PDB file of C-alpha atoms in Angstrom:
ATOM      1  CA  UNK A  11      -7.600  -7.749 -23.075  1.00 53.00           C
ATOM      2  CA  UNK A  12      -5.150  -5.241 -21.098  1.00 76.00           C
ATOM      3  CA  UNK A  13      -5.818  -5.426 -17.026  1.00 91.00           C
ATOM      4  CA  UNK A  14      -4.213  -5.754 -14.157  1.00 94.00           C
ATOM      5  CA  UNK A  15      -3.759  -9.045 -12.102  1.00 94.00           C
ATOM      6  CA  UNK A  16      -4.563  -9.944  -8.798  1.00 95.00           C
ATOM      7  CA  UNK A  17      -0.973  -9.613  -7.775  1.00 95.00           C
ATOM      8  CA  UNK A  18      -0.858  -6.046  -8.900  1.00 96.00           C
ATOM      9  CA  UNK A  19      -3.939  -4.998  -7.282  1.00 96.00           C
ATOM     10  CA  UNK A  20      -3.196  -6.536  -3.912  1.00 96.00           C
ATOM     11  CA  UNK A  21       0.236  -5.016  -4.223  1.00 96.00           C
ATOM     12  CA  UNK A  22      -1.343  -1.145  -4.923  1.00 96.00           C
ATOM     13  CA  UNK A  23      -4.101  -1.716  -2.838  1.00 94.00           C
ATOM     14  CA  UNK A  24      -2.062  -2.926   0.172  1.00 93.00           C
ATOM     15  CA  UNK A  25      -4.687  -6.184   0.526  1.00 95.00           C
ATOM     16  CA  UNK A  26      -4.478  -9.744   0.028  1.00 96.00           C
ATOM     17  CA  UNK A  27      -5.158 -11.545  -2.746  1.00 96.00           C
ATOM     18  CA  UNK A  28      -7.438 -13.885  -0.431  1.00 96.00           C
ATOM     19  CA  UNK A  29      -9.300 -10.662   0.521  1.00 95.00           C
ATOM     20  CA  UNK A  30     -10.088  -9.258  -2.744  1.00 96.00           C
ATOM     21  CA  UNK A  31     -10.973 -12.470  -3.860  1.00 95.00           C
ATOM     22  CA  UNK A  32     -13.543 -12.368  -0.392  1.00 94.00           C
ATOM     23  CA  UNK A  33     -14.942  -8.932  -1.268  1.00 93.00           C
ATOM     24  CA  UNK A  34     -15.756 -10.461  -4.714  1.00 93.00           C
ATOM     25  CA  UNK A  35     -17.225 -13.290  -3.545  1.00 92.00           C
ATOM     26  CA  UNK A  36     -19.647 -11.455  -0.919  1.00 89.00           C
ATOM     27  CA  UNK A  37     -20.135  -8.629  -3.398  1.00 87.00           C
ATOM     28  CA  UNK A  38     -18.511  -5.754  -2.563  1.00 89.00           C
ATOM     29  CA  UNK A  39     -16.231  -5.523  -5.217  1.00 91.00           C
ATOM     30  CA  UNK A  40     -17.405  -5.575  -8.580  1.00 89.00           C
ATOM     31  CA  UNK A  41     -16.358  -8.705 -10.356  1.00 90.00           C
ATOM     32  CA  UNK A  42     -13.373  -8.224 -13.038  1.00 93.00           C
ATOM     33  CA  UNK A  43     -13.536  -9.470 -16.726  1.00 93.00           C
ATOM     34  CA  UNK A  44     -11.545 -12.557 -17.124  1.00 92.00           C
ATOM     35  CA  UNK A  45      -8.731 -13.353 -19.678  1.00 90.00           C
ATOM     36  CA  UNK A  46      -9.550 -15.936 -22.271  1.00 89.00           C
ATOM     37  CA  UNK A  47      -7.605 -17.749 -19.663  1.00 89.00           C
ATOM     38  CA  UNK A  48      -9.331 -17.185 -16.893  1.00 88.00           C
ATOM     39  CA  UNK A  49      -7.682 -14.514 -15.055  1.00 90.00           C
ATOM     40  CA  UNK A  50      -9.339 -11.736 -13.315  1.00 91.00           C
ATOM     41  CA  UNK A  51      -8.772  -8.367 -15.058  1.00 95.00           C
ATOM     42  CA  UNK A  52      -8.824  -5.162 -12.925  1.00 96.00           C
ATOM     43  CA  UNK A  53      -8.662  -2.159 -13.724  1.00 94.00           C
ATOM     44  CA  UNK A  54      -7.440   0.907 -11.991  1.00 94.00           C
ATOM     45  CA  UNK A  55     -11.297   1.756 -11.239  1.00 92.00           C
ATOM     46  CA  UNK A  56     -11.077  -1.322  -8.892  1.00 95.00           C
ATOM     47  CA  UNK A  57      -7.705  -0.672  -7.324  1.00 95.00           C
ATOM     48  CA  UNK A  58      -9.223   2.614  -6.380  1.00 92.00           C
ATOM     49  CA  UNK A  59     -12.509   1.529  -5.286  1.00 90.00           C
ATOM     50  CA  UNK A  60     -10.562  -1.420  -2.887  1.00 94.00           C
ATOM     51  CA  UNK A  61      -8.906   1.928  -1.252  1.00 92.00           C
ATOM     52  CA  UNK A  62     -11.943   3.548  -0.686  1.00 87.00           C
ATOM     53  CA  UNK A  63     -13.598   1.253   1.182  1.00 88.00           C
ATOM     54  CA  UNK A  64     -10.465  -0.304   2.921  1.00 89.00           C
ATOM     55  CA  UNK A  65     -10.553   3.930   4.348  1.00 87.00           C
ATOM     56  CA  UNK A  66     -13.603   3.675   5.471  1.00 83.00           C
ATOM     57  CA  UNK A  67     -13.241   0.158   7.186  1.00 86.00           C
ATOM     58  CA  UNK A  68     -10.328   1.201   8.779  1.00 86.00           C
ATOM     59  CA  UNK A  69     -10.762   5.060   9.512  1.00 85.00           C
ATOM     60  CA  UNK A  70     -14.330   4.411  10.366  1.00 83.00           C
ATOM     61  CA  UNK A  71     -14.136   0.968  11.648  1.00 84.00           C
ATOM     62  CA  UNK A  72     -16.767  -0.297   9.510  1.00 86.00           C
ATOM     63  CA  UNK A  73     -18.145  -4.036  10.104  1.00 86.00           C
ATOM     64  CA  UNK A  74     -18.378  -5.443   6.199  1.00 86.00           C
ATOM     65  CA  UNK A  75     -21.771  -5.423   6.868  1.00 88.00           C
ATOM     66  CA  UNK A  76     -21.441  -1.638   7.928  1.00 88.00           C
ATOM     67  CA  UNK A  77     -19.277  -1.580   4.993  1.00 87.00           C
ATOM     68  CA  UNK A  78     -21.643  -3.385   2.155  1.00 87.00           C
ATOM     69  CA  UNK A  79     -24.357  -0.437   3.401  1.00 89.00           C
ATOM     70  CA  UNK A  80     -21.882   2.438   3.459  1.00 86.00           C
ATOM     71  CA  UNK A  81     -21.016   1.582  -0.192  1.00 85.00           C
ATOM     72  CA  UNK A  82     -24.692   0.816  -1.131  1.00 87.00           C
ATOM     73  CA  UNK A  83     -25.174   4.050  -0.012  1.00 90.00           C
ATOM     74  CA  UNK A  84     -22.211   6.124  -2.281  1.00 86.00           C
ATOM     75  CA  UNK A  85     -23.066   4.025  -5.233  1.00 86.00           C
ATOM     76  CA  UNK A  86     -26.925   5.396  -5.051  1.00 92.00           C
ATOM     77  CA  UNK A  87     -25.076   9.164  -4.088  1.00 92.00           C
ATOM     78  CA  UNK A  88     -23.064   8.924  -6.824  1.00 90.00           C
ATOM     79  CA  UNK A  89     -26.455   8.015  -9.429  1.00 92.00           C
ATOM     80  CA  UNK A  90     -28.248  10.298  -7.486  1.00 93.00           C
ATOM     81  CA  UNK A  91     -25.542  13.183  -8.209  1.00 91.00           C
ATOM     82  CA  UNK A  92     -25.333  12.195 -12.074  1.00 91.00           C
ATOM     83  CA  UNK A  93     -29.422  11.970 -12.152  1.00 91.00           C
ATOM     84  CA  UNK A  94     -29.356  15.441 -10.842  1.00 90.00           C
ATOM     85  CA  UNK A  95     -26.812  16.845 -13.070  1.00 90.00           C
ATOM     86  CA  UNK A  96     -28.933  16.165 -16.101  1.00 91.00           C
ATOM     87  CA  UNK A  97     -32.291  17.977 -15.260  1.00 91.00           C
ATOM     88  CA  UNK A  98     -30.375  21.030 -13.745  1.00 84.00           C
ATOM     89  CA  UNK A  99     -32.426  23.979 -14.767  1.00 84.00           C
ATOM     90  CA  UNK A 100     -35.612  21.738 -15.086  1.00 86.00           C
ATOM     91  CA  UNK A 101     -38.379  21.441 -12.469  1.00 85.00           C
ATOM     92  CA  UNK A 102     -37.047  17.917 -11.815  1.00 90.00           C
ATOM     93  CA  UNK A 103     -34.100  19.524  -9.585  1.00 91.00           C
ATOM     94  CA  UNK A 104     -35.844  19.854  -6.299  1.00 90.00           C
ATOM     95  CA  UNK A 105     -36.716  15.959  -6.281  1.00 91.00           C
ATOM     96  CA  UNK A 106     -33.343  14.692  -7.424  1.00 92.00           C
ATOM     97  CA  UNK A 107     -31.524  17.150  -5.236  1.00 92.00           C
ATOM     98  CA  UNK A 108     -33.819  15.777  -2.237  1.00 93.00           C
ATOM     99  CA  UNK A 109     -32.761  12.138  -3.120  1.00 93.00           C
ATOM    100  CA  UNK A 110     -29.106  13.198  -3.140  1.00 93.00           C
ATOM    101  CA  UNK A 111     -29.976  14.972   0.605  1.00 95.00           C
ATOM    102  CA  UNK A 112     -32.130  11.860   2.107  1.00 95.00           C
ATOM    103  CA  UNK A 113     -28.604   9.289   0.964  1.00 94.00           C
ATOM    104  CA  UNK A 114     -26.232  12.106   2.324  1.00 94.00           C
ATOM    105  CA  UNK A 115     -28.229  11.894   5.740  1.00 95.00           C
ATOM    106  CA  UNK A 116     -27.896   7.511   5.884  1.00 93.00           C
ATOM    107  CA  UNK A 117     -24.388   7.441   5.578  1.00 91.00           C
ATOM    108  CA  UNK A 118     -24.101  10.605   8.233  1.00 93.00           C
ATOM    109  CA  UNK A 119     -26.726   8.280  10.466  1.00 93.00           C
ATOM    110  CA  UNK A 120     -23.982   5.444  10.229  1.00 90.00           C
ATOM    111  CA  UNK A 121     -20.590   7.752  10.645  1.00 90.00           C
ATOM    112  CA  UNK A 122     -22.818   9.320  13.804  1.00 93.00           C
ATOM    113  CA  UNK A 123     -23.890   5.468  15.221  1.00 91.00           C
ATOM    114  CA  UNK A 124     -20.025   4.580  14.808  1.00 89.00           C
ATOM    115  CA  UNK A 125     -18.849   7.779  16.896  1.00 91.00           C
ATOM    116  CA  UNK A 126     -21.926   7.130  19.597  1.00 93.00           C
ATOM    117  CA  UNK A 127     -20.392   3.301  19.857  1.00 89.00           C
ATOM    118  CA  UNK A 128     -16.182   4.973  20.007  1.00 89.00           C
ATOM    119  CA  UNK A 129     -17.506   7.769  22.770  1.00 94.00           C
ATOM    120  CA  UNK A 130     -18.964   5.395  24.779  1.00 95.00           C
ATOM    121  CA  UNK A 131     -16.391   2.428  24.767  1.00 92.00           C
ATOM    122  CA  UNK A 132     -13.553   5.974  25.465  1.00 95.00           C
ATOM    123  CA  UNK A 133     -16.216   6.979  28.338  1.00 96.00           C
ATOM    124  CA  UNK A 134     -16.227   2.998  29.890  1.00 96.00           C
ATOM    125  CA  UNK A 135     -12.282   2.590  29.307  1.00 96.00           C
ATOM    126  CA  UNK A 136     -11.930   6.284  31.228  1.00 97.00           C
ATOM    127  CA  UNK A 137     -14.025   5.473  33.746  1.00 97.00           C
ATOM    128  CA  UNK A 138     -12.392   2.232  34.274  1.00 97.00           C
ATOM    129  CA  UNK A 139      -8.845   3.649  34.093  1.00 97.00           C
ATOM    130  CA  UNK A 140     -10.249   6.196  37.187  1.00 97.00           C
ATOM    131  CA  UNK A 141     -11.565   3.116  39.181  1.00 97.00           C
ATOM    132  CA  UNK A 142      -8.403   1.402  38.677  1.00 97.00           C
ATOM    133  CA  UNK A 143      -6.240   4.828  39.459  1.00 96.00           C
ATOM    134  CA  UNK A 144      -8.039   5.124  42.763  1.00 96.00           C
ATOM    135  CA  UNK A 145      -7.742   1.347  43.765  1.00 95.00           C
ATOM    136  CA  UNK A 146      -3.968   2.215  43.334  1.00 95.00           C
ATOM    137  CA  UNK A 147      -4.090   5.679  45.533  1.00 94.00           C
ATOM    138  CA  UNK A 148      -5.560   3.213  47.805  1.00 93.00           C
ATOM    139  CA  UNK A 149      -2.878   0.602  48.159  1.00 89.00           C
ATOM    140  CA  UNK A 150       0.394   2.938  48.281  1.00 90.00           C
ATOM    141  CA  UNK A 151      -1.826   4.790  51.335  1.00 88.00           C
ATOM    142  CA  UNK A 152      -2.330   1.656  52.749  1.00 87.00           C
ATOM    143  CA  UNK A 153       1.731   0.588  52.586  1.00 81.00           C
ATOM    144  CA  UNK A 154       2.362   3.562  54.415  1.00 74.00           C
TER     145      UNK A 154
END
């Protein structure tokens, strides 16, 4: 049975082998095969799949419960997409393409909630910075 081992994965995916093991475990990732000696078995469909969602943890600062919904949410886009490529032309289209729209909109309503929460920790550090800029104006008039 060809695959790739842990070490190889952790090495192209830039984790650790205790973390893919983790996302495993709390079932994220997709468990591997196993070698008739036990050995998890990747494949390249898992090295790419640990990018993905290591992208969106760290470019969108997913929790890994953010992060088990986000990829709920592409796995059911990605049926969704494959469910409406087969009854193109039919009167099916309109539904499936409206499933495909409503799981488009849920992962938007998560990116959106995660730029609400960076805007207004950047609007609470700003206005903190200004407090703190003015407390210094302050002093150095004061010395004089």
């Amino acid at each position: 049975m060809d695959g790739l081992k842990i070490d190889e994965v952790a090495k192209q995916s830039g984790l650790t082998k205790r973390t893919i093991r983790y996302y495993e475990q709390i079932g994220i990732l997709p468990s591997p095969p196993r070698s008739d000696g036990g050995f998890r078995l990747y494949s390249q469909e898992h090295v790419d799949f640990l990018k993905k969602i290591t992208n969106a943890k760290e470019v969108l600062g997913f929790t890994l419960q953010e992060l088990q919904e986000f990829i709920t949410l592409s796995d059911m886009l990605e049926l969704q997409r494959m469910d409406y490529r087969q009854v193109k032309g039919t009167s099916l289209q309109r539904e499936k393409l409206e499933k495909v729209y409503q799981t488009v909109n849920e992962q938007l309503k998560l990116i959106e909630q995660k730029k609400k929460n960076i805007i207004k920790l950047e609007t609470d550090l700003v206005s903190l910075r200004d407090r703190a800029k003015e407390a210094l104006i302050r002093f150095e008039k004061e010395e004089l």
